[in-house]
Each structure stands twice: as C-alpha cells, then as structure tokens.
GROMACS .gro file of C-alpha atoms in nm:
model
  337
    1MET     CA    1   0.004  -0.004  -0.001
    2GLY     CA    2   0.133   0.343  -0.089
    3ALA     CA    3   0.145   0.649   0.125
    4ILE     CA    4  -0.119   0.914   0.180
    5LEU     CA    5  -0.006   1.260   0.112
    6LEU     CA    6  -0.157   1.536   0.328
    7THR     CA    7  -0.114   1.892   0.204
    8GLY     CA    8  -0.150   2.138   0.487
    9GLY     CA    9  -0.122   1.843   0.726
   10LEU     CA   10  -0.014   2.052   1.019
   11GLY     CA   11  -0.326   2.253   1.005
   12PHE     CA   12  -0.644   2.205   1.209
   13VAL     CA   13  -0.828   1.938   1.021
   14GLY     CA   14  -0.520   1.798   0.860
   15SER     CA   15  -0.330   1.725   1.180
   16HIS     CA   16  -0.631   1.547   1.333
   17THR     CA   17  -0.680   1.339   1.018
   18GLY     CA   18  -0.316   1.255   1.014
   19VAL     CA   19  -0.341   1.104   1.364
   20GLU     CA   20  -0.643   0.894   1.276
   21LEU     CA   21  -0.484   0.772   0.953
   22ILE     CA   22  -0.175   0.659   1.138
   23LYS     CA   23  -0.388   0.478   1.389
   24GLU     CA   24  -0.564   0.303   1.109
   25GLY     CA   25  -0.226   0.176   0.973
   26TYR     CA   26  -0.177   0.420   0.685
   27ASP     CA   27   0.157   0.557   0.588
   28VAL     CA   28   0.134   0.932   0.617
   29ILE     CA   29   0.349   1.208   0.446
   30ILE     CA   30   0.280   1.574   0.534
   31VAL     CA   31   0.359   1.877   0.322
   32ASP     CA   32   0.308   2.215   0.483
   33ASN     CA   33   0.473   2.552   0.431
   34LEU     CA   34   0.424   2.660   0.797
   35SER     CA   35   0.244   2.986   0.695
   36ASN     CA   36  -0.018   2.924   0.952
   37SER     CA   37   0.099   2.622   1.147
   38ASP     CA   38   0.374   2.514   1.378
   39MET     CA   39   0.636   2.240   1.371
   40LYS     CA   40   0.554   2.133   1.723
   41THR     CA   41   0.230   2.008   1.582
   42LEU     CA   42   0.430   1.740   1.412
   43ASP     CA   43   0.583   1.640   1.750
   44ASN     CA   44   0.226   1.624   1.895
   45ILE     CA   45   0.097   1.405   1.612
   46GLU     CA   46   0.384   1.164   1.696
   47LYS     CA   47   0.301   1.173   2.072
   48ILE     CA   48  -0.068   1.086   2.009
   49ALA     CA   49  -0.026   0.839   1.716
   50GLY     CA   50   0.297   0.678   1.820
   51LYS     CA   51   0.461   0.737   1.487
   52ARG     CA   52   0.616   1.041   1.317
   53PRO     CA   53   0.490   1.123   0.965
   54ARG     CA   54   0.739   1.204   0.701
   55PHE     CA   55   0.741   1.587   0.667
   56TYR     CA   56   0.834   1.820   0.388
   57GLU     CA   57   0.838   2.195   0.440
   58GLU     CA   58   0.738   2.299   0.090
   59ASP     CA   59   0.516   2.553  -0.082
   60LEU     CA   60   0.275   2.389  -0.328
   61CYS     CA   61   0.332   2.666  -0.574
   62GLN     CA   62   0.699   2.578  -0.611
   63GLU     CA   63   0.702   2.298  -0.871
   64GLU     CA   64   1.050   2.169  -0.795
   65GLY     CA   65   0.993   2.114  -0.427
   66LEU     CA   66   0.648   1.959  -0.490
   67GLU     CA   67   0.777   1.720  -0.749
   68LYS     CA   68   1.056   1.612  -0.510
   69VAL     CA   69   0.781   1.480  -0.274
   70PHE     CA   70   0.633   1.269  -0.553
   71LEU     CA   71   0.965   1.143  -0.677
   72GLU     CA   72   1.097   1.033  -0.330
   73ASN     CA   73   0.775   0.855  -0.223
   74LYS     CA   74   0.528   0.600  -0.356
   75ILE     CA   75   0.207   0.805  -0.314
   76GLU     CA   76  -0.125   0.633  -0.348
   77SER     CA   77  -0.368   0.910  -0.257
   78VAL     CA   78  -0.367   1.279  -0.178
   79ILE     CA   79  -0.581   1.468   0.072
   80HIS     CA   80  -0.564   1.837  -0.007
   81PHE     CA   81  -0.617   2.055   0.313
   82ALA     CA   82  -0.373   2.344   0.234
   83GLY     CA   83  -0.518   2.683   0.190
   84TYR     CA   84  -0.620   3.005   0.362
   85LYS     CA   85  -0.952   2.994   0.534
   86ALA     CA   86  -1.053   3.332   0.678
   87VAL     CA   87  -1.365   3.457   0.508
   88GLY     CA   88  -1.321   3.817   0.609
   89GLU     CA   89  -0.964   3.830   0.496
   90SER     CA   90  -1.066   3.675   0.157
   91ARG     CA   91  -1.285   3.980   0.098
   92GLU     CA   92  -0.996   4.215   0.183
   93LYS     CA   93  -0.734   4.022  -0.008
   94PRO     CA   94  -0.905   3.836  -0.293
   95LEU     CA   95  -0.595   3.803  -0.512
   96LEU     CA   96  -0.402   3.642  -0.222
   97TYR     CA   97  -0.680   3.381  -0.186
   98TYR     CA   98  -0.706   3.302  -0.556
   99LYS     CA   99  -0.335   3.256  -0.573
  100ASN     CA  100  -0.302   3.044  -0.258
  101ASN     CA  101  -0.626   2.847  -0.277
  102VAL     CA  102  -0.659   2.774  -0.648
  103LEU     CA  103  -0.299   2.756  -0.797
  104PRO     CA  104  -0.166   2.501  -0.551
  105ALA     CA  105  -0.456   2.264  -0.636
  106LEU     CA  106  -0.359   2.293  -1.004
  107MET     CA  107   0.001   2.229  -0.930
  108LEU     CA  108  -0.085   1.927  -0.721
  109LEU     CA  109  -0.316   1.768  -0.973
  110GLU     CA  110  -0.058   1.813  -1.240
  111GLN     CA  111   0.197   1.622  -1.026
  112MET     CA  112  -0.064   1.349  -0.953
  113GLN     CA  113  -0.120   1.299  -1.332
  114LYS     CA  114   0.249   1.308  -1.400
  115HIS     CA  115   0.319   1.037  -1.144
  116GLY     CA  116   0.017   0.822  -1.183
  117VAL     CA  117  -0.158   0.906  -0.852
  118LYS     CA  118  -0.530   0.836  -0.905
  119LYS     CA  119  -0.712   0.933  -0.580
  120PHE     CA  120  -0.776   1.291  -0.467
  121VAL     CA  121  -0.974   1.400  -0.161
  122PHE     CA  122  -1.052   1.769  -0.147
  123SER     CA  123  -1.128   1.972   0.160
  124SER     CA  124  -1.413   2.192   0.052
  125SER     CA  125  -1.673   2.395   0.235
  126ALA     CA  126  -2.040   2.465   0.279
  127ALA     CA  127  -1.949   2.823   0.167
  128VAL     CA  128  -1.994   2.690  -0.194
  129TYR     CA  129  -2.385   2.684  -0.153
  130GLY     CA  130  -2.414   3.060  -0.126
  131PRO     CA  131  -2.727   3.253  -0.034
  132ASP     CA  132  -2.971   3.108  -0.287
  133ASN     CA  133  -3.035   2.776  -0.128
  134ASP     CA  134  -3.258   2.697   0.171
  135ALA     CA  135  -3.119   2.488   0.454
  136PRO     CA  136  -3.066   2.201   0.504
  137TYR     CA  137  -2.819   2.189   0.218
  138THR     CA  138  -2.806   1.884  -0.007
  139GLU     CA  139  -2.517   1.800  -0.235
  140ASP     CA  140  -2.735   1.831  -0.552
  141MET     CA  141  -2.811   2.195  -0.486
  142PRO     CA  142  -2.676   2.456  -0.723
  143THR     CA  143  -2.351   2.619  -0.619
  144GLY     CA  144  -2.130   2.908  -0.733
  145ASN     CA  145  -2.312   3.221  -0.619
  146CYS     CA  146  -2.077   3.250  -0.318
  147THR     CA  147  -2.068   3.550  -0.098
  148ASN     CA  148  -1.694   3.570  -0.057
  149PRO     CA  149  -1.374   3.486  -0.243
  150TYR     CA  150  -1.302   3.194   0.004
  151GLY     CA  151  -1.614   3.014  -0.103
  152LYS     CA  152  -1.553   3.102  -0.475
  153CYS     CA  153  -1.192   2.941  -0.455
  154LYS     CA  154  -1.347   2.626  -0.312
  155ARG     CA  155  -1.604   2.613  -0.586
  156ILE     CA  156  -1.343   2.672  -0.853
  157VAL     CA  157  -1.140   2.378  -0.727
  158GLU     CA  158  -1.452   2.160  -0.715
  159GLU     CA  159  -1.514   2.247  -1.095
  160ILE     CA  160  -1.162   2.163  -1.171
  161CYS     CA  161  -1.207   1.819  -1.008
  162GLN     CA  162  -1.531   1.767  -1.193
  163ASP     CA  163  -1.375   1.854  -1.526
  164LEU     CA  164  -1.068   1.642  -1.471
  165SER     CA  165  -1.287   1.345  -1.366
  166VAL     CA  166  -1.432   1.357  -1.717
  167ALA     CA  167  -1.092   1.394  -1.890
  168ALA     CA  168  -0.933   1.133  -1.667
  169PRO     CA  169  -1.195   0.864  -1.598
  170ASP     CA  170  -0.939   0.642  -1.426
  171MET     CA  171  -0.907   0.904  -1.140
  172THR     CA  172  -1.130   0.938  -0.833
  173PHE     CA  173  -1.221   1.271  -0.671
  174ILE     CA  174  -1.391   1.293  -0.329
  175ILE     CA  175  -1.512   1.632  -0.245
  176LEU     CA  176  -1.593   1.687   0.126
  177ARG     CA  177  -1.795   2.002   0.213
  178TYR     CA  178  -1.731   2.092   0.579
  179PHE     CA  179  -1.975   2.272   0.805
  180ASN     CA  180  -1.795   2.475   1.073
  181PRO     CA  181  -1.516   2.249   1.210
  182THR     CA  182  -1.457   2.296   1.574
  183GLY     CA  183  -1.344   2.103   1.885
  184ALA     CA  184  -0.991   1.963   1.947
  185HIS     CA  185  -0.818   1.641   2.032
  186GLU     CA  186  -0.924   1.517   2.369
  187SER     CA  187  -0.554   1.491   2.476
  188GLY     CA  188  -0.519   1.870   2.460
  189LEU     CA  189  -0.223   1.828   2.226
  190LEU     CA  190  -0.395   1.928   1.890
  191GLY     CA  191  -0.633   2.203   1.811
  192GLU     CA  192  -0.686   2.508   1.597
  193THR     CA  193  -0.379   2.733   1.578
  194PHE     CA  194  -0.348   3.068   1.403
  195LYS     CA  195  -0.067   3.317   1.347
  196SER     CA  196  -0.307   3.595   1.286
  197LEU     CA  197  -0.660   3.659   1.407
  198PRO     CA  198  -0.874   3.345   1.462
  199ASN     CA  199  -1.149   3.298   1.207
  200SER     CA  200  -1.382   3.061   1.393
  201LEU     CA  201  -1.651   3.144   1.653
  202MET     CA  202  -1.521   2.890   1.893
  203SER     CA  203  -1.168   3.024   1.878
  204TYR     CA  204  -1.298   3.369   1.960
  205ILE     CA  205  -1.496   3.237   2.253
  206CYS     CA  206  -1.184   3.072   2.385
  207LYS     CA  207  -0.983   3.390   2.353
  208VAL     CA  208  -1.248   3.573   2.563
  209ALA     CA  209  -1.243   3.288   2.810
  210LEU     CA  210  -0.862   3.317   2.843
  211GLY     CA  211  -0.890   3.692   2.902
  212GLU     CA  212  -0.716   3.779   2.572
  213CYS     CA  213  -1.029   3.965   2.460
  214ARG     CA  214  -1.262   4.165   2.678
  215TYR     CA  215  -1.575   4.040   2.507
  216LEU     CA  216  -1.711   3.857   2.213
  217SER     CA  217  -1.853   4.050   1.916
  218ILE     CA  218  -2.167   3.893   1.780
  219PHE     CA  219  -2.238   4.025   1.439
  220GLY     CA  220  -2.617   4.068   1.402
  221ASN     CA  221  -2.899   4.005   1.651
  222ASP     CA  222  -3.172   4.087   1.407
  223TYR     CA  223  -3.177   3.776   1.186
  224PRO     CA  224  -3.507   3.579   1.135
  225THR     CA  225  -3.403   3.320   1.386
  226PRO     CA  226  -3.542   3.235   1.732
  227ASP     CA  227  -3.290   3.456   1.920
  228GLY     CA  228  -3.193   3.692   1.639
  229THR     CA  229  -2.838   3.552   1.593
  230GLY     CA  230  -2.700   3.345   1.306
  231ILE     CA  231  -2.755   2.965   1.316
  232ARG     CA  232  -2.479   2.718   1.193
  233ASP     CA  233  -2.398   2.346   1.185
  234TYR     CA  234  -2.090   2.266   1.400
  235VAL     CA  235  -1.898   1.941   1.356
  236HIS     CA  236  -1.619   1.802   1.574
  237VAL     CA  237  -1.281   1.792   1.399
  238LEU     CA  238  -1.233   1.430   1.498
  239ASP     CA  239  -1.558   1.338   1.320
  240LEU     CA  240  -1.424   1.525   1.013
  241ALA     CA  241  -1.099   1.312   1.034
  242THR     CA  242  -1.303   1.002   1.032
  243GLY     CA  243  -1.495   1.131   0.723
  244HIS     CA  244  -1.169   1.158   0.539
  245ILE     CA  245  -1.090   0.792   0.605
  246LYS     CA  246  -1.435   0.699   0.490
  247GLY     CA  247  -1.377   0.897   0.170
  248LEU     CA  248  -1.045   0.722   0.103
  249GLU     CA  249  -1.207   0.389   0.151
  250TYR     CA  250  -1.487   0.476  -0.091
  251ALA     CA  251  -1.222   0.606  -0.350
  252ASP     CA  252  -1.055   0.261  -0.342
  253LYS     CA  253  -1.362   0.107  -0.518
  254ASN     CA  254  -1.512   0.393  -0.710
  255ARG     CA  255  -1.415   0.615  -0.987
  256GLY     CA  256  -1.545   0.961  -1.093
  257CYS     CA  257  -1.626   1.267  -0.881
  258HIS     CA  258  -1.828   1.227  -0.562
  259ILE     CA  259  -1.945   1.505  -0.322
  260PHE     CA  260  -2.050   1.467   0.043
  261ASN     CA  261  -2.156   1.705   0.318
  262LEU     CA  262  -1.981   1.654   0.644
  263GLY     CA  263  -2.179   1.814   0.928
  264ARG     CA  264  -2.405   1.705   1.216
  265GLY     CA  265  -2.727   1.813   1.047
  266LYS     CA  266  -2.819   2.010   1.353
  267ALA     CA  267  -2.822   2.386   1.394
  268TYR     CA  268  -2.713   2.607   1.686
  269SER     CA  269  -2.727   2.982   1.717
  270VAL     CA  270  -2.435   3.194   1.824
  271LEU     CA  271  -2.614   3.235   2.166
  272ASP     CA  272  -2.678   2.869   2.181
  273LEU     CA  273  -2.306   2.790   2.146
  274ILE     CA  274  -2.213   3.053   2.410
  275LYS     CA  275  -2.460   2.909   2.659
  276VAL     CA  276  -2.342   2.553   2.612
  277PHE     CA  277  -1.974   2.665   2.642
  278GLU     CA  278  -2.059   2.838   2.967
  279GLN     CA  279  -2.246   2.550   3.114
  280VAL     CA  280  -1.991   2.276   3.011
  281ASN     CA  281  -1.685   2.478   3.123
  282GLY     CA  282  -1.827   2.685   3.409
  283ILE     CA  283  -1.706   3.017   3.272
  284GLN     CA  284  -1.887   3.334   3.164
  285ILE     CA  285  -1.843   3.478   2.816
  286PRO     CA  286  -1.923   3.848   2.794
  287TYR     CA  287  -2.048   3.957   2.447
  288LEU     CA  288  -2.170   4.271   2.261
  289PHE     CA  289  -2.394   4.284   1.959
  290GLU     CA  290  -2.260   4.456   1.654
  291ALA     CA  291  -2.384   4.514   1.298
  292ARG     CA  292  -2.424   4.221   1.057
  293ARG     CA  293  -2.129   4.143   0.839
  294PRO     CA  294  -2.182   4.152   0.465
  295GLY     CA  295  -2.259   3.813   0.319
  296ASP     CA  296  -2.344   3.638   0.648
  297LEU     CA  297  -2.643   3.412   0.631
  298ALA     CA  298  -2.912   3.369   0.894
  299LEU     CA  299  -2.925   2.991   0.870
  300ALA     CA  300  -2.697   2.722   0.732
  301TYR     CA  301  -2.680   2.354   0.815
  302ALA     CA  302  -2.626   2.022   0.639
  303ASP     CA  303  -2.836   1.734   0.513
  304CYS     CA  304  -2.585   1.451   0.577
  305LYS     CA  305  -2.806   1.161   0.452
  306LYS     CA  306  -2.577   1.092   0.156
  307ALA     CA  307  -2.263   1.061   0.369
  308LYS     CA  308  -2.447   0.824   0.603
  309GLU     CA  309  -2.589   0.600   0.323
  310VAL     CA  310  -2.292   0.599   0.082
  311LEU     CA  311  -1.985   0.633   0.311
  312GLY     CA  312  -2.135   0.494   0.632
  313TRP     CA  313  -2.031   0.815   0.811
  314VAL     CA  314  -2.217   0.982   1.088
  315ALA     CA  315  -2.088   1.264   1.313
  316GLU     CA  316  -2.083   1.114   1.672
  317LYS     CA  317  -1.959   1.397   1.896
  318ASP     CA  318  -2.208   1.642   2.037
  319ILE     CA  319  -2.187   2.020   2.084
  320GLU     CA  320  -2.085   1.970   2.458
  321SER     CA  321  -1.785   1.763   2.344
  322MET     CA  322  -1.686   2.041   2.106
  323CYS     CA  323  -1.701   2.303   2.378
  324LYS     CA  324  -1.522   2.096   2.638
  325ASP     CA  325  -1.241   1.984   2.397
  326SER     CA  326  -1.188   2.336   2.260
  327TRP     CA  327  -1.147   2.481   2.606
  328HIS     CA  328  -0.908   2.202   2.720
  329TRP     CA  329  -0.695   2.288   2.407
  330ALA     CA  330  -0.705   2.662   2.474
  331ARG     CA  331  -0.588   2.622   2.821
  332THR     CA  332  -0.294   2.403   2.748
  333LYS     CA  333  -0.180   2.501   2.399
  334TRP     CA  334   0.055   2.777   2.518
  335ASP     CA  335   0.258   2.517   2.710
  336ILE     CA  336   0.305   2.301   2.403
  337LEU     CA  337   0.344   2.542   2.112
   0.00000   0.00000   0.00000
C-alpha cells in the first residue's frame, strides 16, 4: 500500500486526520509551508499516534519542491487541506486567496497525473452553497453564487475536479464540504492554531475565556431566527477526520467525482453555542452585539443523509464535546506550542 499525502497536514483538520490515519495503519506524508501552522504540531501528532509522519516543508506553488515529494515517495492518494480559510480576509485580499487556494490545487493535480496518482480527496466547504439555497443543504443543490472569495475558490477547485474526472476517468475525486469544524483532540495536544486573528467562533470564545479579549463580538442580533443570531452546523474535528478515512475507503472502489456534506445536520445559534460553552466549562463569556457582516447568512446547516448512506459516516460527537475539548486545548496549547 502506498502513502497518503496530506497537504496542509499540520493545520487544524489536517493534523487530526493525520493522527487517525496513522492509527488505522496508513503511511502518512505531510507537506506544509508553515504559513499558519507550527512544527511542534508534528511532535504532537507523533505523541498521540505513536509514529512520526514524514514531513516536507514545501510551498505547493513551487514545482521543484512539490515534485521532489512525488519522486521520493510512492504516493497512493492525496488529501488536499492546504489553503487560507478566513472569510473576512478573503474579501480584503481576494488576489491572495485566488493565488493560494486555487493555484496549489492545479500544481498538485498536475503532479498527480504526471506520477500516476489516481485518488484525490478535497477539503471543500459549505460556503459553496451561497445565499440562494434553503437549509438544510443537499449535495445536488446549485453552487457558485458564493458571498466571498474563500467560497469562490473552493467552488473553482471543485469544478476543476469535476472537469478532470471527465478527462481522466481512471481517477477518483472525493469532495468533502465541511460545516464549521470545531473542537480539538481530547488529549489537549492538537487544536486550531493561528498566527493571525482566529477565524472561527469557537476560537474567539476561547480567547475571551482566556482573558485575551474583553468580550465576544456577535455580528447581528436581528436575523429571522429564534434569538436573532445566526444559526450554523458545528462538527467536531475528529468526526471530520473519520470522514476523510471513509472518503479514502470509498475512493478505493469507485471512480469519478463524488461530493459529500460533512456536518451534524443540527443547527445552533451563536447564543446557543455561548450558553453550552458556559455550562460545560463553568465560565462566563461576555459579549456585545454589533452590525451584521456583509454576506453572512441567517441559517446554514447540512443534510448528511448521503454521507451516512454511501460512506457509512455519521458525526458522533455532540456540541458539549466540542466546547469541552476546545477549552481544554485553549488552556494547554501555550505550554506545547
């Protein structure tokens, strides 16, 4: 069996997936340029999984370095996590996002074709559904009218995969659309890291809990929802990691391009999440309401029936676990990073 290449494998979802793959007996190789990750994450993957993945510090846009990875290893499948993920930043710096979230996928797919690698799992996003669809979102809904460059980049790469699946029918493409990854490894050794501002609600809540921010800004309390705040589908990062393994298993026996939602299919408002965090962890989170942000939706959550029926995947961890594990990570991460 060949190795599994994880691009961006020291990132949030990538590092957790690497751990679960190693536990399942896979040979894991990680490529990461460390732009928003830390080498100590590699040490912590080894501590948890009992084995250190091979690691290359390379930028996917640099052809020579990327090709070296393929030449030096027998790669069987690629899971592509690498990319920037801050929605707000993507509106401010669209060219940066198109360069760093689309071009690397092209370079990677070129190398796969050159070296005969047939299986590609892509880390996509619910952001591709845009504002024109009503929740719950199903995989057959129209996409493309995204409200930000981050979502547009994801949709462009999806289209590249779909086109290539026609041109190269011997290849398999598994597209996994995430819904708000959160939580952390229960050991406290892995979680979401960031070298600039955090871009997830849970990370901001943890910064407030740590005293690094005086309060949490909630953008909008006048949405047509029960409490006026936006409602989202949150899924534990370890459940997402399992989803990637299920995707790889499916790719072993199927060709073509296949799309799956990965979420819990349950919706929680911003205030719901704050209340659960406070109850589970025994800490108060002060907050202030601010104006809505452009492009934010009132309601977004997944229909995960296809992932259950086709992949045999169901998210098992509840919102309480997400809050507990995130806070455990937040309290311990400064000692290990």
